[in-house]
Coordinates of C-alpha atoms and ligand atoms in Angstrom, one line a residue:
M1 CA 19.8 -0.1 -15.8
A2 CA 22.3 -1.1 -13.1
S3 CA 19.6 -1.7 -10.5
I4 CA 19.0 -5.2 -11.9
H5 CA 22.0 -7.5 -11.8
L6 CA 22.5 -10.9 -13.2
G7 CA 23.5 -13.3 -10.5
S8 CA 27.1 -13.5 -9.7
C9 CA 29.4 -15.5 -7.4
H10 CA 28.9 -13.1 -4.4
N11 CA 25.2 -13.9 -4.2
G12 CA 25.6 -17.7 -4.6
D13 CA 22.8 -19.2 -6.7
M14 CA 20.3 -16.3 -6.4
G15 CA 20.1 -15.6 -10.1
P16 CA 19.2 -12.1 -11.3
F17 CA 18.2 -9.7 -8.6
Y18 CA 17.2 -6.0 -8.0
Q19 CA 19.4 -3.9 -5.8
M20 CA 20.1 -0.2 -5.4
G21 CA 23.7 -0.5 -4.2
P22 CA 25.5 -2.9 -1.9
H23 CA 24.0 -1.4 1.3
T24 CA 20.4 -2.2 0.1
L25 CA 18.2 -5.3 -0.2
M26 CA 18.7 -7.8 -2.9
V27 CA 15.4 -8.8 -4.3
P28 CA 15.6 -12.0 -6.4
M29 CA 13.6 -12.1 -9.7
E30 CA 12.4 -15.5 -8.3
L31 CA 9.9 -13.5 -6.3
F32 CA 7.9 -12.7 -9.5
A33 CA 8.4 -16.3 -10.9
L34 CA 6.8 -17.5 -7.7
N35 CA 3.9 -15.0 -8.0
R36 CA 3.3 -16.2 -11.6
Q37 CA 3.4 -19.8 -10.4
R38 CA 0.8 -19.1 -7.7
L39 CA -1.4 -17.3 -10.3
C40 CA -1.3 -20.2 -12.7
E41 CA -2.2 -22.7 -10.0
R42 CA -5.3 -20.6 -9.1
L43 CA -6.3 -20.1 -12.7
K44 CA -6.0 -23.8 -13.4
Q45 CA -8.4 -24.5 -10.4
R46 CA -10.7 -21.7 -11.5
I47 CA -10.9 -22.9 -15.1
G48 CA -11.5 -26.4 -13.9
H49 CA -14.3 -25.2 -11.6
E50 CA -16.0 -23.1 -14.3
T51 CA -15.8 -25.9 -16.8
N52 CA -17.2 -28.5 -14.4
C53 CA -20.1 -26.2 -13.5
G54 CA -20.7 -25.6 -17.2
R55 CA -20.7 -21.8 -16.5
S56 CA -18.0 -20.9 -19.0
S57 CA -16.0 -22.7 -21.6
F58 CA -12.2 -22.2 -21.9
P59 CA -11.4 -24.0 -25.2
G60 CA -7.7 -25.0 -25.6
K61 CA -4.8 -23.2 -24.2
A62 CA -5.5 -20.3 -21.7
M63 CA -3.0 -17.5 -21.7
V64 CA -2.9 -14.5 -19.3
L65 CA -2.3 -11.2 -21.0
L66 CA -1.3 -8.1 -19.0
Q67 CA -0.4 -4.7 -20.2
G68 CA 2.2 -2.7 -18.1
G69 CA 2.0 1.0 -17.5
N70 CA 2.9 3.6 -20.0
D71 CA 5.1 6.7 -19.8
F72 CA 3.4 9.8 -18.3
H73 CA 4.2 13.2 -19.6
L74 CA 3.6 16.5 -18.0
Y75 CA 0.5 17.6 -19.9
D76 CA 1.4 18.6 -23.5
T77 CA 5.1 18.8 -22.8
D78 CA 7.9 16.4 -23.5
V79 CA 8.8 16.2 -19.8
D80 CA 8.6 12.6 -18.7
L81 CA 7.4 12.1 -15.1
E82 CA 9.2 9.5 -13.1
F83 CA 7.7 6.2 -14.3
R84 CA 6.1 3.9 -11.8
Q85 CA 5.0 0.5 -12.9
E86 CA 1.3 -0.5 -12.8
A87 CA 0.9 -2.6 -9.6
Y88 CA -0.6 -5.8 -11.1
F89 CA 2.0 -5.9 -13.8
H90 CA 4.7 -5.2 -11.3
W91 CA 3.5 -8.0 -9.0
T92 CA 3.5 -10.4 -12.0
F93 CA 6.8 -9.6 -13.8
G94 CA 8.8 -7.0 -11.7
V95 CA 9.5 -5.1 -15.0
L96 CA 10.8 -1.6 -14.5
E97 CA 10.3 -0.2 -18.0
P98 CA 7.1 1.4 -19.4
G99 CA 5.2 0.2 -22.5
V100 CA 5.7 -3.6 -21.9
Y101 CA 3.2 -6.5 -22.2
G102 CA 3.4 -9.9 -20.5
A103 CA 1.8 -13.2 -21.4
I104 CA 1.8 -16.4 -19.5
D105 CA 0.8 -19.9 -20.6
V106 CA -1.4 -21.0 -17.7
E107 CA -0.7 -24.7 -18.2
T108 CA 3.1 -24.6 -18.4
G109 CA 3.8 -21.2 -16.6
N110 CA 6.0 -20.2 -19.5
S111 CA 6.1 -16.4 -19.9
I112 CA 6.8 -14.0 -22.7
L113 CA 7.5 -10.3 -22.3
F114 CA 6.9 -7.9 -25.2
F115 CA 9.1 -4.8 -25.1
P116 CA 8.6 -1.7 -27.3
R117 CA 11.1 -1.6 -30.2
L118 CA 12.9 1.6 -29.6
P119 CA 14.7 3.4 -32.5
S120 CA 18.5 3.1 -32.2
E121 CA 18.9 6.8 -31.7
Y122 CA 17.1 6.4 -28.3
S123 CA 20.4 5.1 -27.0
I124 CA 21.7 8.7 -27.1
W125 CA 19.0 9.8 -24.6
M126 CA 18.4 6.5 -22.7
G127 CA 21.7 4.8 -22.7
K128 CA 22.5 1.4 -24.3
L129 CA 19.3 -0.3 -25.5
L130 CA 19.1 -3.9 -24.3
S131 CA 18.6 -6.8 -26.7
T132 CA 15.6 -9.1 -26.3
E133 CA 18.1 -11.8 -25.0
E134 CA 19.4 -9.3 -22.4
Y135 CA 15.8 -8.6 -21.2
R136 CA 15.1 -12.3 -21.1
R137 CA 18.0 -13.0 -18.8
R138 CA 17.2 -9.9 -16.7
Y139 CA 13.6 -10.9 -16.0
T140 CA 14.1 -14.7 -16.0
V141 CA 11.2 -15.3 -18.5
E142 CA 11.2 -17.9 -21.2
R143 CA 11.0 -15.5 -24.1
V144 CA 11.2 -11.8 -25.0
C145 CA 9.8 -10.3 -28.3
Y146 CA 8.8 -6.8 -29.5
V147 CA 5.4 -5.4 -29.1
D148 CA 5.0 -5.0 -32.8
E149 CA 5.3 -8.8 -33.1
M150 CA 2.7 -9.6 -30.5
A151 CA -0.2 -10.6 -32.7
K152 CA 1.9 -12.9 -34.7
V153 CA 3.8 -14.4 -31.8
L154 CA 0.6 -15.1 -29.8
K155 CA -1.2 -16.4 -32.9
D156 CA 1.6 -18.9 -33.5
M157 CA 1.1 -20.2 -29.9
R158 CA -2.6 -20.9 -30.8
P159 CA -4.2 -19.9 -27.5
G160 CA -7.8 -21.0 -27.1
V161 CA -8.4 -17.9 -24.9
L162 CA -6.6 -14.8 -23.8
L163 CA -7.4 -13.9 -20.2
T164 CA -7.3 -10.1 -19.8
M165 CA -8.0 -8.2 -16.6
S166 CA -11.1 -6.0 -15.9
G167 CA -12.2 -5.1 -12.5
I168 CA -12.9 -2.2 -10.1
N169 CA -10.5 -0.9 -7.4
T170 CA -12.7 -0.9 -4.3
D171 CA -11.0 2.1 -2.8
S172 CA -10.8 4.4 -5.8
K173 CA -13.8 2.9 -7.7
R174 CA -11.6 3.2 -10.8
T175 CA -11.5 0.4 -13.4
S176 CA -8.3 -1.4 -14.2
A177 CA -6.9 -0.8 -17.7
E178 CA -7.6 -3.9 -19.7
A179 CA -4.8 -5.1 -22.1
T180 CA -5.3 -4.3 -25.7
F181 CA -3.1 -4.4 -28.8
D182 CA -3.3 -4.1 -32.5
G183 CA -4.8 -7.4 -33.7
I184 CA -6.5 -8.5 -30.4
S185 CA -9.8 -8.8 -32.3
Q186 CA -8.5 -12.1 -33.9
F187 CA -8.4 -13.8 -30.4
N188 CA -11.0 -15.2 -28.1
V189 CA -10.8 -12.9 -25.1
N190 CA -12.2 -13.5 -21.6
N191 CA -12.0 -10.7 -19.1
K192 CA -14.1 -12.2 -16.4
I193 CA -11.8 -14.2 -14.2
L194 CA -8.3 -12.8 -14.1
H195 CA -8.9 -9.7 -12.0
S196 CA -10.5 -11.7 -9.1
E197 CA -7.8 -14.4 -9.2
I198 CA -4.8 -12.2 -9.4
S199 CA -6.3 -9.9 -6.7
E200 CA -6.8 -12.8 -4.4
C201 CA -3.2 -13.9 -5.0
R202 CA -2.1 -10.4 -4.0
V203 CA -4.0 -10.6 -0.7
T204 CA -1.6 -13.0 0.9
K205 CA 2.1 -12.4 0.6
T206 CA 4.8 -14.9 0.0
P207 CA 7.9 -15.0 2.3
L208 CA 9.9 -13.3 -0.5
E209 CA 7.4 -10.5 -0.6
I210 CA 7.3 -10.2 3.1
E211 CA 11.1 -9.8 3.1
V212 CA 10.8 -6.7 0.9
L213 CA 8.0 -5.3 3.1
R214 CA 10.2 -5.9 6.2
Y215 CA 12.9 -3.9 4.4
T216 CA 10.7 -1.0 3.4
N217 CA 9.5 -0.8 7.0
K218 CA 13.0 -0.9 8.3
I219 CA 14.1 1.9 6.1
S220 CA 11.0 4.0 6.7
S221 CA 11.3 3.5 10.4
E222 CA 14.9 4.7 10.4
A223 CA 13.9 7.7 8.3
H224 CA 11.1 8.6 10.8
I225 CA 13.5 8.3 13.6
E226 CA 15.9 10.7 11.9
V227 CA 13.0 13.1 11.5
M228 CA 12.2 12.9 15.2
R229 CA 15.8 13.5 16.1
S230 CA 16.2 16.5 13.8
I231 CA 12.9 18.4 14.2
R232 CA 12.9 21.7 16.0
P233 CA 10.1 24.2 16.5
G234 CA 10.6 27.0 13.9
C235 CA 11.3 24.6 11.0
M236 CA 9.0 24.2 8.2
E237 CA 6.9 21.0 7.9
Y238 CA 8.4 20.3 4.5
V239 CA 11.8 20.2 6.0
C240 CA 10.7 17.0 7.8
E241 CA 9.4 15.6 4.5
A242 CA 12.7 16.4 2.9
I243 CA 14.6 14.7 5.7
F244 CA 12.4 11.6 5.4
K245 CA 12.8 11.4 1.6
K246 CA 16.6 11.9 1.8
E247 CA 17.1 9.2 4.4
A248 CA 14.8 6.7 2.7
Y249 CA 16.6 7.2 -0.7
A250 CA 20.2 7.6 0.5
R251 CA 20.0 5.0 3.3
G252 CA 17.8 2.5 1.6
G253 CA 17.7 3.2 -2.1
C254 CA 14.0 3.9 -1.9
R255 CA 13.5 6.3 -4.8
H256 CA 9.8 6.7 -4.3
V257 CA 7.4 7.2 -1.4
S258 CA 4.2 5.1 -1.4
Y259 CA 2.0 8.2 -1.2
T260 CA 2.3 12.0 -0.7
C261 CA 4.0 12.7 2.6
I262 CA 1.7 14.0 5.3
C263 CA 3.6 16.3 7.7
G264 CA 0.8 17.9 9.7
S265 CA 1.8 20.1 12.7
G266 CA -0.7 21.7 15.1
E267 CA -4.2 21.9 13.7
N268 CA -3.0 20.4 10.4
G269 CA -2.7 17.1 12.2
A270 CA -6.5 16.9 12.0
V271 CA -6.5 17.1 8.2
L272 CA -6.4 13.5 7.3
H273 CA -4.7 13.8 3.9
Y274 CA -2.8 17.0 4.6
G275 CA 0.3 17.6 2.4
H276 CA -1.6 17.7 -0.9
A277 CA -0.9 20.3 -3.6
G278 CA -3.0 23.0 -2.0
A279 CA -1.5 22.5 1.4
P280 CA 2.1 21.3 0.7
N281 CA 3.4 20.8 4.3
D282 CA 4.1 24.5 4.3
R283 CA 3.5 25.6 7.9
I284 CA 6.1 26.7 10.4
I285 CA 6.1 24.1 13.3
K286 CA 5.5 25.8 16.6
E287 CA 6.8 24.9 20.1
G288 CA 3.5 23.6 21.5
D289 CA 2.4 21.7 18.5
M290 CA 1.6 18.0 18.3
C291 CA 3.0 16.6 15.0
L292 CA 1.4 13.8 12.9
F293 CA 3.8 12.6 10.2
D294 CA 2.5 9.9 7.9
M295 CA 5.3 8.8 5.5
G296 CA 6.3 5.5 3.9
A297 CA 9.0 4.7 1.4
S298 CA 8.7 2.1 -1.3
Y299 CA 11.4 -0.2 -2.7
Y300 CA 11.1 -2.1 -6.0
G301 CA 7.3 -1.4 -6.0
Y302 CA 6.6 -2.6 -2.4
C303 CA 5.2 -0.1 0.0
S304 CA 5.3 0.9 3.6
D305 CA 2.8 3.3 5.4
I306 CA 3.9 4.5 8.8
T307 CA 2.6 7.3 11.0
C308 CA 4.4 8.8 14.0
S309 CA 2.9 11.4 16.3
F310 CA 5.0 13.4 18.7
P311 CA 5.3 16.8 20.3
A312 CA 7.4 19.4 18.4
S313 CA 9.0 20.4 21.7
G314 CA 10.3 16.9 22.4
K315 CA 8.3 16.7 25.6
F316 CA 4.6 15.7 25.9
T317 CA 2.3 18.1 27.7
T318 CA -0.4 16.3 29.9
D319 CA -3.0 16.8 27.2
Q320 CA -0.7 15.5 24.5
R321 CA 0.3 12.5 26.6
N322 CA -3.3 11.6 27.4
I323 CA -4.5 11.7 23.7
Y324 CA -1.3 9.9 22.6
N325 CA -1.7 7.1 25.1
A326 CA -5.3 6.7 24.3
V327 CA -4.5 6.0 20.7
L328 CA -1.5 3.8 21.6
M329 CA -3.7 1.7 23.8
A330 CA -6.1 1.2 20.9
N331 CA -3.3 0.3 18.6
R332 CA -1.8 -2.2 21.0
A333 CA -5.1 -3.7 22.0
V334 CA -5.6 -4.5 18.3
L335 CA -2.1 -5.8 17.8
A336 CA -2.6 -8.3 20.7
E337 CA -5.8 -9.7 19.2
I338 CA -4.5 -10.3 15.6
K339 CA -4.5 -13.9 14.5
P340 CA -6.0 -15.9 11.6
G341 CA -9.8 -16.0 11.6
V342 CA -10.2 -12.7 13.4
S343 CA -12.7 -10.2 11.7
W344 CA -11.1 -6.9 10.7
V345 CA -14.4 -5.2 11.5
S346 CA -14.2 -6.5 15.1
M347 CA -10.7 -5.0 15.3
H348 CA -12.0 -1.6 14.2
V349 CA -14.8 -1.9 16.8
L350 CA -12.2 -2.8 19.5
A351 CA -10.1 0.2 18.7
N352 CA -13.2 2.4 18.9
R353 CA -14.1 1.0 22.3
V354 CA -10.6 1.6 23.7
L355 CA -10.5 5.1 22.4
L356 CA -13.9 6.0 23.8
T357 CA -13.1 4.5 27.2
E358 CA -9.8 6.5 27.4
L359 CA -11.4 9.8 26.2
T360 CA -14.0 9.3 29.0
R361 CA -11.3 8.6 31.6
I362 CA -9.5 11.8 30.5
G363 CA -12.7 13.8 30.9
I364 CA -13.4 14.7 27.3
L365 CA -16.4 12.3 27.1
Q366 CA -19.1 11.4 29.7
G367 CA -21.6 8.6 29.9
D368 CA -21.9 4.9 29.2
I369 CA -19.4 3.5 26.7
E370 CA -21.8 0.9 25.2
M371 CA -24.3 3.7 24.5
M372 CA -21.5 5.7 22.9
M373 CA -20.7 2.6 20.7
K374 CA -24.3 2.3 19.7
A375 CA -24.4 6.0 18.8
N376 CA -21.2 5.4 16.7
L377 CA -19.5 8.3 18.6
A378 CA -16.0 7.1 17.8
A379 CA -16.4 8.1 14.1
V380 CA -16.5 11.8 15.3
F381 CA -12.9 11.4 16.5
Q382 CA -11.7 8.7 14.0
P383 CA -13.6 9.1 10.7
H384 CA -11.4 6.7 8.9
G385 CA -11.0 2.9 9.0
L386 CA -8.6 1.1 11.3
G387 CA -6.3 0.0 8.5
H388 CA -5.9 -1.7 5.2
F389 CA -4.0 -4.3 3.2
M390 CA -0.6 -3.1 1.9
G391 CA 1.7 -4.5 -0.7
C392 CA 2.4 -3.3 -4.3
D393 CA -0.2 -0.7 -3.6
V394 CA -0.3 1.2 -0.3
H395 CA -4.1 0.5 -0.2
D396 CA -3.7 -3.0 -1.6
V397 CA -6.3 -4.8 -3.5
G398 CA -8.7 -7.6 -2.5
G399 CA -10.5 -5.9 0.3
Y400 CA -14.0 -6.5 -1.1
P401 CA -13.9 -9.2 -3.7
E402 CA -17.6 -8.8 -4.7
E403 CA -17.2 -5.0 -5.2
A404 CA -14.1 -5.5 -7.2
A405 CA -15.8 -7.9 -9.6
G406 CA -18.2 -5.1 -10.7
S407 CA -20.5 -5.7 -13.6
S408 CA -17.8 -7.0 -16.1
G409 CA -16.0 -9.5 -13.9
S410 CA -17.1 -12.2 -11.5
I411 CA -16.3 -13.1 -7.9
S412 CA -14.0 -16.1 -7.6
P413 CA -15.9 -19.2 -6.4
L414 CA -12.5 -20.2 -4.9
I415 CA -12.8 -17.4 -2.3
C416 CA -14.8 -18.2 0.9
K417 CA -17.7 -15.8 1.3
Q418 CA -16.4 -12.6 2.9
P419 CA -18.3 -10.0 5.0
E420 CA -19.8 -7.2 3.0
R421 CA -18.8 -3.6 3.4
P422 CA -20.3 -2.2 6.6
T423 CA -22.6 0.8 6.3
K424 CA -22.1 2.9 9.5
P425 CA -19.8 6.0 9.3
G426 CA -16.2 5.2 10.2
L427 CA -16.9 1.4 9.6
R428 CA -17.9 2.0 6.0
S429 CA -14.5 3.6 5.3
L430 CA -12.8 0.3 6.2
R431 CA -10.9 -0.8 3.1
T432 CA -11.6 -4.4 3.9
A433 CA -14.0 -6.3 6.2
R434 CA -12.3 -9.7 5.7
L435 CA -11.4 -12.4 8.2
L436 CA -7.6 -12.4 8.7
A437 CA -5.4 -15.1 7.3
P438 CA -1.7 -15.9 7.5
G439 CA 0.4 -13.8 5.0
M440 CA -2.0 -10.8 5.0
V441 CA -0.1 -7.6 5.5
L442 CA -2.1 -4.7 7.0
T443 CA -1.7 -1.4 8.6
I444 CA -3.1 -0.8 12.1
E445 CA -3.7 2.9 12.3
P446 CA -6.1 4.1 15.0
G447 CA -6.3 7.9 15.4
C448 CA -7.9 10.6 17.4
Y449 CA -8.5 13.9 15.6
F450 CA -10.1 17.1 16.8
I451 CA -11.6 18.2 13.5
P452 CA -13.5 21.5 14.0
S453 CA -16.3 20.8 11.5
A454 CA -16.9 17.3 13.0
L455 CA -16.9 18.6 16.5
D456 CA -19.4 21.3 15.6
K457 CA -21.6 18.8 14.0
A458 CA -21.5 16.5 17.0
L459 CA -22.1 19.3 19.5
N460 CA -25.2 20.2 17.5
D461 CA -26.5 16.6 17.2
S462 CA -28.4 15.4 20.3
C463 CA -27.3 11.8 19.7
H464 CA -23.7 12.8 20.2
S465 CA -23.7 16.0 22.2
K466 CA -24.9 14.3 25.4
F467 CA -21.6 12.4 25.5
L468 CA -19.4 15.4 24.9
V469 CA -18.0 17.5 27.8
A470 CA -18.4 20.7 25.8
K471 CA -15.8 22.8 27.7
E472 CA -13.1 20.1 27.3
V473 CA -14.0 19.5 23.6
C474 CA -13.6 23.2 23.0
R475 CA -10.3 23.3 24.8
F476 CA -9.0 20.6 22.3
R477 CA -10.4 22.4 19.3
N478 CA -7.0 23.4 17.8
F479 CA -5.1 20.3 19.1
G480 CA -4.8 18.7 15.7
G481 CA -4.6 14.9 16.0
V482 CA -2.7 11.7 16.8
R483 CA -2.4 8.7 14.6
I484 CA -0.2 5.7 15.4
E485 CA 0.2 3.6 12.2
D486 CA 2.1 0.3 12.1
N487 CA 2.5 -2.3 9.5
I488 CA 2.0 -6.0 10.4
V489 CA 2.0 -9.4 8.8
V490 CA -0.6 -12.0 10.0
T491 CA 1.3 -15.1 11.1
C492 CA -0.1 -18.6 11.9
T493 CA -0.4 -17.7 15.5
G494 CA -0.6 -13.9 15.7
A495 CA 1.1 -10.9 14.1
E496 CA 4.6 -9.9 13.2
L497 CA 5.2 -6.1 13.8
L498 CA 7.2 -4.8 10.8
T499 CA 7.4 -1.2 12.0
N500 CA 10.2 -0.4 14.4
V501 CA 9.9 3.2 15.8
P502 CA 9.8 4.3 19.4
R503 CA 6.2 4.2 20.5
K504 CA 6.1 4.7 24.2
V505 CA 6.0 8.3 25.4
E506 CA 9.3 7.9 27.4
Q507 CA 11.0 6.3 24.3
I508 CA 10.0 9.2 22.1
E509 CA 11.1 11.8 24.6
A510 CA 14.4 10.1 25.1
L511 CA 15.0 9.9 21.3
M512 CA 14.1 13.6 20.8
C513 CA 16.2 14.6 23.7
E514 CA 19.2 12.7 22.3
G515 CA 18.6 14.4 18.9
R516 CA 19.0 17.7 20.6
S517 CA 22.1 17.0 22.6
Ligands
LIG1 N1 -1.2 7.3 4.3 C1 -2.5 6.9 3.9 C2 -3.0 5.9 4.9 O1 -2.5 5.9 6.0 O2 -3.8 5.1 4.5
LIG2 MN1 -0.5 6.3 6.5
LIG3 MN1 -2.5 3.6 6.0

């Protein structure tokens, strides 16, 4: 439990903070206090609004009630899998342990955590058990009780309504787990407003959150650089995954990665989520391969999501350079346009147009770019969206507020109307269609992939085949792919680039050359 420290003289007045050793980032518990404060402000406005419109009544004191994640076991065994906190709960309380509930009095902001009462013999297996007072100081909340006291403690507080969370994740389509406990039936529960308000809070990040995201990007960038320096043809893809994970953990205290590492070499670079259990980064990297490595570390629940593409040999061939530069131009064209008010859909369209223009210049495509755009040709080469929100989830919440509300919740009337999900291939995969606003954190990840099944389909479809230079397309069939994925924060005037890896061809070649010398 040494990763959370009570404030001491060497950090001034910071108060309790999370840190994985002196070489790593201190994250103050104040980050979560501020998140809770923002949530309460929104809820007060929402409750006022609903009451004024006569849509819903919220009698008496409103209290938020969230349930944290539970321990996972390996099937029917007693092997605990490494616990990772549920993201909404983490955002609200920063609690590391499983089996915890949290309640917040919306009016005062006072918070109570409920921890499981563990038998004293657990200390043999888990180390010293903290007292409720120790937990209270650790997480800077007003009160800590045990879960078995929840019904009584909450009843004594006489809430008029408990606000629980129910809503749909618009990427996975899964429903969030709504808080429940023995005795909840004695309370007036409303699950209609919390999901949309807390999701909306998560869409824009505070300066304290951005500081953590800067850190995860710094560490992940350094780990990617170490992979580029170390890679040699003949090594297994998973060796690169191992180097990344070792660097992120040893260098930055990042115990987890934000998602399964994708280390695709050669034709595997065209498999969008390569690296899964059935294809565990287990190919030998060959001299002429292009590599597409998508890996991001996470620190105290905050993610990063970075893709680097480079030649295994350390030197780009003409084909590799052409495709790489086409994708880099798309990435940089988008980066230059980012500012508040810009539509994310228009950024996807911009990236598509740049890619098609470049593929035509290279000689893989032929014809009029606007006609290609109309035929949605870009989706053949980039079937995924341009990028997504990122925060406590790698594909962070709030992309489509109306979809997230589902049938059980409701869209926040406090959110300006946002564009609906587009319907065309490629565009419909966008994880958000929103207008950008300061504090949003997104990935910019254009790609160009030569996916044999997608190429065959396009070659056999007259809407697309007329634009394809068949001989060239066939030459690139086993090329794999290129993705260039950066993480950015929208600022008041533009974007701050969080990712810091070499992106220009010459920079990558110089780094890889230095790694070999
Ligand atoms: N690594 C998954 C993604 O880029 O969205
Ligand atoms: Mn990625
Ligand atoms: Mn991504």
